[in-house]
PDB file of C-alpha atoms and ligand atoms in Angstrom:
ATOM      1  CA  UNK A 258      92.168 199.043 141.684  1.00  0.00           C
ATOM      2  CA  UNK A 259      91.047 195.733 140.312  1.00  0.00           C
ATOM      3  CA  UNK A 260      87.335 195.207 140.127  1.00  0.00           C
ATOM      4  CA  UNK A 261      86.128 191.800 139.100  1.00  0.00           C
ATOM      5  CA  UNK A 262      82.710 190.485 139.748  1.00  0.00           C
ATOM      6  CA  UNK A 263      82.676 187.418 141.979  1.00  0.00           C
ATOM      7  CA  UNK A 264      79.880 185.976 139.886  1.00  0.00           C
ATOM      8  CA  UNK A 265      81.992 186.245 136.745  1.00  0.00           C
ATOM      9  CA  UNK A 266      84.893 184.362 138.325  1.00  0.00           C
ATOM     10  CA  UNK A 267      82.555 181.738 139.743  1.00  0.00           C
ATOM     11  CA  UNK A 268      80.933 181.317 136.365  1.00  0.00           C
ATOM     12  CA  UNK A 269      84.254 180.826 134.607  1.00  0.00           C
ATOM     13  CA  UNK A 270      85.444 178.297 137.200  1.00  0.00           C
ATOM     14  CA  UNK A 271      82.223 176.353 136.943  1.00  0.00           C
ATOM     15  CA  UNK A 272      82.270 176.320 133.175  1.00  0.00           C
ATOM     16  CA  UNK A 273      86.028 175.585 132.840  1.00  0.00           C
ATOM     17  CA  UNK A 274      87.587 176.818 129.671  1.00  0.00           C
ATOM     18  CA  UNK A 275      86.126 175.669 126.387  1.00  0.00           C
ATOM     19  CA  UNK A 276      89.185 176.990 124.602  1.00  0.00           C
ATOM     20  CA  UNK A 277      92.952 177.043 124.852  1.00  0.00           C
ATOM     21  CA  UNK A 278      95.539 179.641 123.905  1.00  0.00           C
ATOM     22  CA  UNK A 279      97.706 178.496 121.051  1.00  0.00           C
ATOM     23  CA  UNK A 280      99.775 179.946 118.208  1.00  0.00           C
ATOM     24  CA  UNK A 281      97.798 181.529 115.417  1.00  0.00           C
ATOM     25  CA  UNK A 282      98.981 183.516 112.425  1.00  0.00           C
ATOM     26  CA  UNK A 283      98.381 186.665 114.478  1.00  0.00           C
ATOM     27  CA  UNK A 284     100.687 185.555 117.296  1.00  0.00           C
ATOM     28  CA  UNK A 285      98.524 183.931 119.906  1.00  0.00           C
ATOM     29  CA  UNK A 286      94.861 183.069 119.564  1.00  0.00           C
ATOM     30  CA  UNK A 287      92.083 181.159 121.350  1.00  0.00           C
ATOM     31  CA  UNK A 288      91.007 177.818 119.918  1.00  0.00           C
ATOM     32  CA  UNK A 289      88.009 175.676 120.798  1.00  0.00           C
ATOM     33  CA  UNK A 290      88.903 172.464 122.606  1.00  0.00           C
ATOM     34  CA  UNK A 291      85.399 171.044 122.246  1.00  0.00           C
ATOM     35  CA  UNK A 292      82.460 171.649 119.884  1.00  0.00           C
ATOM     36  CA  UNK A 293      80.568 174.805 120.883  1.00  0.00           C
ATOM     37  CA  UNK A 294      76.977 175.250 119.767  1.00  0.00           C
ATOM     38  CA  UNK A 295      75.562 178.497 118.402  1.00  0.00           C
ATOM     39  CA  UNK A 296      74.244 180.588 121.276  1.00  0.00           C
ATOM     40  CA  UNK A 297      76.391 178.850 123.884  1.00  0.00           C
ATOM     41  CA  UNK A 298      78.413 180.910 126.382  1.00  0.00           C
ATOM     42  CA  UNK A 299      82.153 180.527 125.793  1.00  0.00           C
ATOM     43  CA  UNK A 300      83.356 182.565 128.780  1.00  0.00           C
ATOM     44  CA  UNK A 301      82.957 185.816 130.686  1.00  0.00           C
ATOM     45  CA  UNK A 302      85.724 188.342 130.140  1.00  0.00           C
ATOM     46  CA  UNK A 303      87.672 189.349 133.239  1.00  0.00           C
ATOM     47  CA  UNK A 304      89.946 192.311 133.573  1.00  0.00           C
ATOM     48  CA  UNK A 305      90.771 195.532 135.332  1.00  0.00           C
ATOM     49  CA  UNK A 306      88.153 198.229 134.982  1.00  0.00           C
ATOM     50  CA  UNK A 307      89.493 201.694 134.284  1.00  0.00           C
ATOM     51  CA  UNK A 308      88.076 205.098 133.535  1.00  0.00           C
ATOM     52  CA  UNK A 309      88.363 206.829 130.183  1.00  0.00           C
ATOM     53  CA  UNK A 310      90.893 209.274 131.645  1.00  0.00           C
ATOM     54  CA  UNK A 311      93.113 206.522 133.029  1.00  0.00           C
ATOM     55  CA  UNK A 312      92.919 204.708 129.735  1.00  0.00           C
ATOM     56  CA  UNK A 313      94.050 207.819 127.857  1.00  0.00           C
ATOM     57  CA  UNK A 314      96.894 208.378 130.369  1.00  0.00           C
ATOM     58  CA  UNK A 315      98.155 204.843 129.847  1.00  0.00           C
ATOM     59  CA  UNK A 316      98.129 205.329 126.111  1.00  0.00           C
ATOM     60  CA  UNK A 317      99.907 208.720 126.236  1.00  0.00           C
ATOM     61  CA  UNK A 318     102.528 207.303 128.645  1.00  0.00           C
ATOM     62  CA  UNK A 319     103.203 204.537 126.148  1.00  0.00           C
ATOM     63  CA  UNK A 320     102.160 201.906 128.672  1.00  0.00           C
ATOM     64  CA  UNK A 321      99.389 200.561 126.476  1.00  0.00           C
ATOM     65  CA  UNK A 322      98.370 200.446 122.888  1.00  0.00           C
ATOM     66  CA  UNK A 323      95.206 202.204 121.848  1.00  0.00           C
ATOM     67  CA  UNK A 324      93.565 198.896 120.983  1.00  0.00           C
ATOM     68  CA  UNK A 325      94.456 197.222 124.277  1.00  0.00           C
ATOM     69  CA  UNK A 326      91.395 197.910 126.420  1.00  0.00           C
ATOM     70  CA  UNK A 327      87.900 196.675 125.736  1.00  0.00           C
ATOM     71  CA  UNK A 328      85.280 199.438 125.802  1.00  0.00           C
ATOM     72  CA  UNK A 329      82.494 198.811 128.335  1.00  0.00           C
ATOM     73  CA  UNK A 330      80.658 202.131 128.074  1.00  0.00           C
ATOM     74  CA  UNK A 331      81.208 205.776 127.177  1.00  0.00           C
ATOM     75  CA  UNK A 332      83.506 206.186 130.144  1.00  0.00           C
ATOM     76  CA  UNK A 333      84.680 202.729 131.204  1.00  0.00           C
ATOM     77  CA  UNK A 334      87.241 200.326 129.780  1.00  0.00           C
ATOM     78  CA  UNK A 335      88.397 196.875 130.704  1.00  0.00           C
ATOM     79  CA  UNK A 336      92.030 195.853 130.521  1.00  0.00           C
ATOM     80  CA  UNK A 337      91.595 192.192 129.825  1.00  0.00           C
ATOM     81  CA  UNK A 338      93.466 189.576 131.781  1.00  0.00           C
ATOM     82  CA  UNK A 339      94.954 186.488 130.201  1.00  0.00           C
ATOM     83  CA  UNK A 340      93.658 184.419 128.468  1.00  0.00           C
ATOM     84  CA  UNK A 341      90.879 186.830 127.311  1.00  0.00           C
ATOM     85  CA  UNK A 342      93.413 189.201 125.790  1.00  0.00           C
ATOM     86  CA  UNK A 343      94.228 186.577 123.146  1.00  0.00           C
ATOM     87  CA  UNK A 344      90.906 186.472 121.351  1.00  0.00           C
ATOM     88  CA  UNK A 345      91.648 187.853 117.891  1.00  0.00           C
ATOM     89  CA  UNK A 346      89.476 190.023 115.686  1.00  0.00           C
ATOM     90  CA  UNK A 347      87.732 188.773 112.566  1.00  0.00           C
ATOM     91  CA  UNK A 348      85.481 190.616 110.102  1.00  0.00           C
ATOM     92  CA  UNK A 349      83.548 187.325 109.877  1.00  0.00           C
ATOM     93  CA  UNK A 350      83.568 186.305 113.549  1.00  0.00           C
ATOM     94  CA  UNK A 351      82.435 183.092 115.218  1.00  0.00           C
ATOM     95  CA  UNK A 352      81.464 184.793 118.463  1.00  0.00           C
ATOM     96  CA  UNK A 353      80.388 188.077 119.943  1.00  0.00           C
ATOM     97  CA  UNK A 354      80.015 189.834 123.281  1.00  0.00           C
ATOM     98  CA  UNK A 355      76.593 189.796 124.904  1.00  0.00           C
ATOM     99  CA  UNK A 356      76.144 192.469 127.546  1.00  0.00           C
ATOM    100  CA  UNK A 357      79.724 193.610 126.990  1.00  0.00           C
ATOM    101  CA  UNK A 358      81.484 190.729 128.751  1.00  0.00           C
ATOM    102  CA  UNK A 359      79.872 187.417 127.940  1.00  0.00           C
ATOM    103  CA  UNK A 360      81.416 185.808 124.873  1.00  0.00           C
ATOM    104  CA  UNK A 361      78.838 183.695 123.050  1.00  0.00           C
ATOM    105  CA  UNK A 362      79.096 181.578 119.905  1.00  0.00           C
ATOM    106  CA  UNK A 363      77.157 183.043 116.977  1.00  0.00           C
ATOM    107  CA  UNK A 364      77.582 179.908 114.902  1.00  0.00           C
ATOM    108  CA  UNK A 365      78.508 176.312 115.618  1.00  0.00           C
ATOM    109  CA  UNK A 366      82.232 176.059 116.307  1.00  0.00           C
ATOM    110  CA  UNK A 367      84.103 172.795 115.880  1.00  0.00           C
ATOM    111  CA  UNK A 368      87.002 171.669 118.100  1.00  0.00           C
ATOM    112  CA  UNK A 369      90.270 173.177 116.905  1.00  0.00           C
ATOM    113  CA  UNK A 370      88.729 176.263 115.262  1.00  0.00           C
ATOM    114  CA  UNK A 371      89.962 179.675 116.283  1.00  0.00           C
ATOM    115  CA  UNK A 372      87.350 181.696 118.216  1.00  0.00           C
ATOM    116  CA  UNK A 373      87.223 185.305 117.069  1.00  0.00           C
ATOM    117  CA  UNK A 374      84.968 188.310 117.558  1.00  0.00           C
ATOM    118  CA  UNK A 375      84.553 191.605 115.719  1.00  0.00           C
ATOM    119  CA  UNK A 376      86.394 194.314 117.687  1.00  0.00           C
ATOM    120  CA  UNK A 377      84.333 196.983 115.932  1.00  0.00           C
ATOM    121  CA  UNK A 378      81.108 195.498 117.316  1.00  0.00           C
ATOM    122  CA  UNK A 379      82.073 196.731 120.792  1.00  0.00           C
ATOM    123  CA  UNK A 380      83.843 200.000 119.985  1.00  0.00           C
ATOM    124  CA  UNK A 381      82.453 203.501 119.576  1.00  0.00           C
ATOM    125  CA  UNK A 382      84.319 206.264 121.361  1.00  0.00           C
ATOM    126  CA  UNK A 383      83.487 209.781 120.126  1.00  0.00           C
ATOM    127  CA  UNK A 384      85.566 211.426 122.826  1.00  0.00           C
ATOM    128  CA  UNK A 385      88.686 209.618 121.687  1.00  0.00           C
ATOM    129  CA  UNK A 386      87.940 210.430 118.028  1.00  0.00           C
ATOM    130  CA  UNK A 387      87.560 214.109 118.882  1.00  0.00           C
ATOM    131  CA  UNK A 388      90.848 214.324 120.787  1.00  0.00           C
ATOM    132  CA  UNK A 389      93.140 211.746 119.157  1.00  0.00           C
ATOM    133  CA  UNK A 390      91.481 211.039 115.814  1.00  0.00           C
ATOM    134  CA  UNK A 391      89.569 207.963 114.768  1.00  0.00           C
ATOM    135  CA  UNK A 392      90.696 204.690 116.294  1.00  0.00           C
ATOM    136  CA  UNK A 393      91.744 202.300 113.585  1.00  0.00           C
ATOM    137  CA  UNK A 394      93.802 199.183 113.240  1.00  0.00           C
ATOM    138  CA  UNK A 395      94.854 197.188 110.185  1.00  0.00           C
ATOM    139  CA  UNK A 396      93.015 193.935 109.568  1.00  0.00           C
ATOM    140  CA  UNK A 397      94.482 190.847 107.958  1.00  0.00           C
ATOM    141  CA  UNK A 398      91.789 188.351 108.841  1.00  0.00           C
ATOM    142  CA  UNK A 399      91.630 187.291 105.166  1.00  0.00           C
ATOM    143  CA  UNK A 400      87.898 186.695 105.297  1.00  0.00           C
ATOM    144  CA  UNK A 401      86.017 187.383 102.062  1.00  0.00           C
ATOM    145  CA  UNK A 402      84.282 190.354 103.684  1.00  0.00           C
ATOM    146  CA  UNK A 403      87.450 191.722 105.334  1.00  0.00           C
ATOM    147  CA  UNK A 404      87.181 195.472 105.867  1.00  0.00           C
ATOM    148  CA  UNK A 405      91.031 195.820 105.812  1.00  0.00           C
ATOM    149  CA  UNK A 406      90.865 198.387 108.611  1.00  0.00           C
ATOM    150  CA  UNK A 407      89.114 197.933 111.927  1.00  0.00           C
ATOM    151  CA  UNK A 408      87.359 201.037 113.202  1.00  0.00           C
ATOM    152  CA  UNK A 409      84.383 201.847 115.397  1.00  0.00           C
ATOM    153  CA  UNK A 410      80.866 200.391 115.168  1.00  0.00           C
ATOM    154  CA  UNK A 411      79.821 202.616 112.259  1.00  0.00           C
ATOM    155  CA  UNK A 412      82.612 201.245 110.041  1.00  0.00           C
ATOM    156  CA  UNK A 413      80.773 197.895 109.982  1.00  0.00           C
ATOM    157  CA  UNK A 414      78.560 197.589 106.869  1.00  0.00           C
ATOM    158  CA  UNK A 415      74.932 198.249 107.767  1.00  0.00           C
ATOM    159  CA  UNK A 416      73.652 194.757 106.948  1.00  0.00           C
ATOM    160  CA  UNK A 417      76.243 193.262 109.297  1.00  0.00           C
ATOM    161  CA  UNK A 418      75.410 195.769 112.039  1.00  0.00           C
ATOM    162  CA  UNK A 419      71.789 194.678 111.844  1.00  0.00           C
ATOM    163  CA  UNK A 420      72.865 191.024 112.087  1.00  0.00           C
ATOM    164  CA  UNK A 421      74.890 191.778 115.213  1.00  0.00           C
ATOM    165  CA  UNK A 422      71.940 193.657 116.753  1.00  0.00           C
ATOM    166  CA  UNK A 423      69.640 190.739 116.018  1.00  0.00           C
ATOM    167  CA  UNK A 424      72.144 188.311 117.537  1.00  0.00           C
ATOM    168  CA  UNK A 425      72.214 190.412 120.727  1.00  0.00           C
ATOM    169  CA  UNK A 426      75.948 191.000 120.622  1.00  0.00           C
ATOM    170  CA  UNK A 427      75.970 194.794 120.607  1.00  0.00           C
ATOM    171  CA  UNK A 428      76.548 196.459 123.983  1.00  0.00           C
ATOM    172  CA  UNK A 429      73.849 198.695 125.436  1.00  0.00           C
ATOM    173  CA  UNK A 430      75.937 201.845 125.228  1.00  0.00           C
ATOM    174  CA  UNK A 431      76.193 201.406 121.448  1.00  0.00           C
ATOM    175  CA  UNK A 432      72.467 200.720 121.083  1.00  0.00           C
ATOM    176  CA  UNK A 433      71.782 203.898 123.051  1.00  0.00           C
ATOM    177  CA  UNK A 434      74.116 205.834 120.785  1.00  0.00           C
ATOM    178  CA  UNK A 435      72.426 204.457 117.688  1.00  0.00           C
ATOM    179  CA  UNK A 436      69.068 205.567 118.957  1.00  0.00           C
ATOM    180  CA  UNK A 437      70.223 209.051 119.856  1.00  0.00           C
ATOM    181  CA  UNK A 438      72.471 209.539 116.849  1.00  0.00           C
ATOM    182  CA  UNK A 439      70.494 212.304 115.142  1.00  0.00           C
ATOM    183  CA  UNK A 440      73.126 212.883 112.494  1.00  0.00           C
ATOM    184  CA  UNK A 441      72.435 209.556 110.810  1.00  0.00           C
ATOM    185  CA  UNK A 442      68.747 209.418 111.704  1.00  0.00           C
ATOM    186  CA  UNK A 443      69.235 205.933 112.963  1.00  0.00           C
ATOM    187  CA  UNK A 444      66.943 204.193 115.326  1.00  0.00           C
ATOM    188  CA  UNK A 445      67.104 200.696 116.691  1.00  0.00           C
ATOM    189  CA  UNK A 446      63.724 199.724 115.224  1.00  0.00           C
ATOM    190  CA  UNK A 447      64.500 201.002 111.716  1.00  0.00           C
ATOM    191  CA  UNK A 448      67.873 199.278 111.816  1.00  0.00           C
ATOM    192  CA  UNK A 449      66.209 195.965 112.501  1.00  0.00           C
ATOM    193  CA  UNK A 450      63.684 196.445 109.693  1.00  0.00           C
ATOM    194  CA  UNK A 451      66.248 197.153 106.988  1.00  0.00           C
TER     195      UNK A 451
HETATM  196 ZN1   ZN B 786      89.243 191.588 108.418  1.00  0.00          ZN
END
């Protein structure tokens, strides 16, 4: 079943694309076709919503890679449609996801620059880690602060996590987990103070 919000489609049509898919050193990537100001909406991600169980089935069947779907919550994933699937990861990203689906610029982007976001900023799946082991993927973004391996939200250095929280590009389900994570004695307010 494909569930896409009508408002999201309307929003994308109204905005038109501010980017185009082109070749990057990672295969395909999304590149700005006009200057995009910090804080500006780039697009709303569209895709097929699936449950955690369905997502696991697809992976075990070999139909999808573990890093294919975008995590929306503890139990929901989004199989991104084109062109949203082509946004690459960077450890020093130019954009981030507000509210889980709205891609916003977190710095000024000039025309021709590749638009990236930090996959770890939207990923934290304890259930998967328990059953299949920690999700990880090799990173070759070549940024000075490259973490070499992309993992879940807690693999992001603390100072960068705080920056993402302040920029409003951490989904609610991760904020809730941070607050309730007793193990690390984390709380949203202390994170912002550090
Ligand atoms: Zn990297």
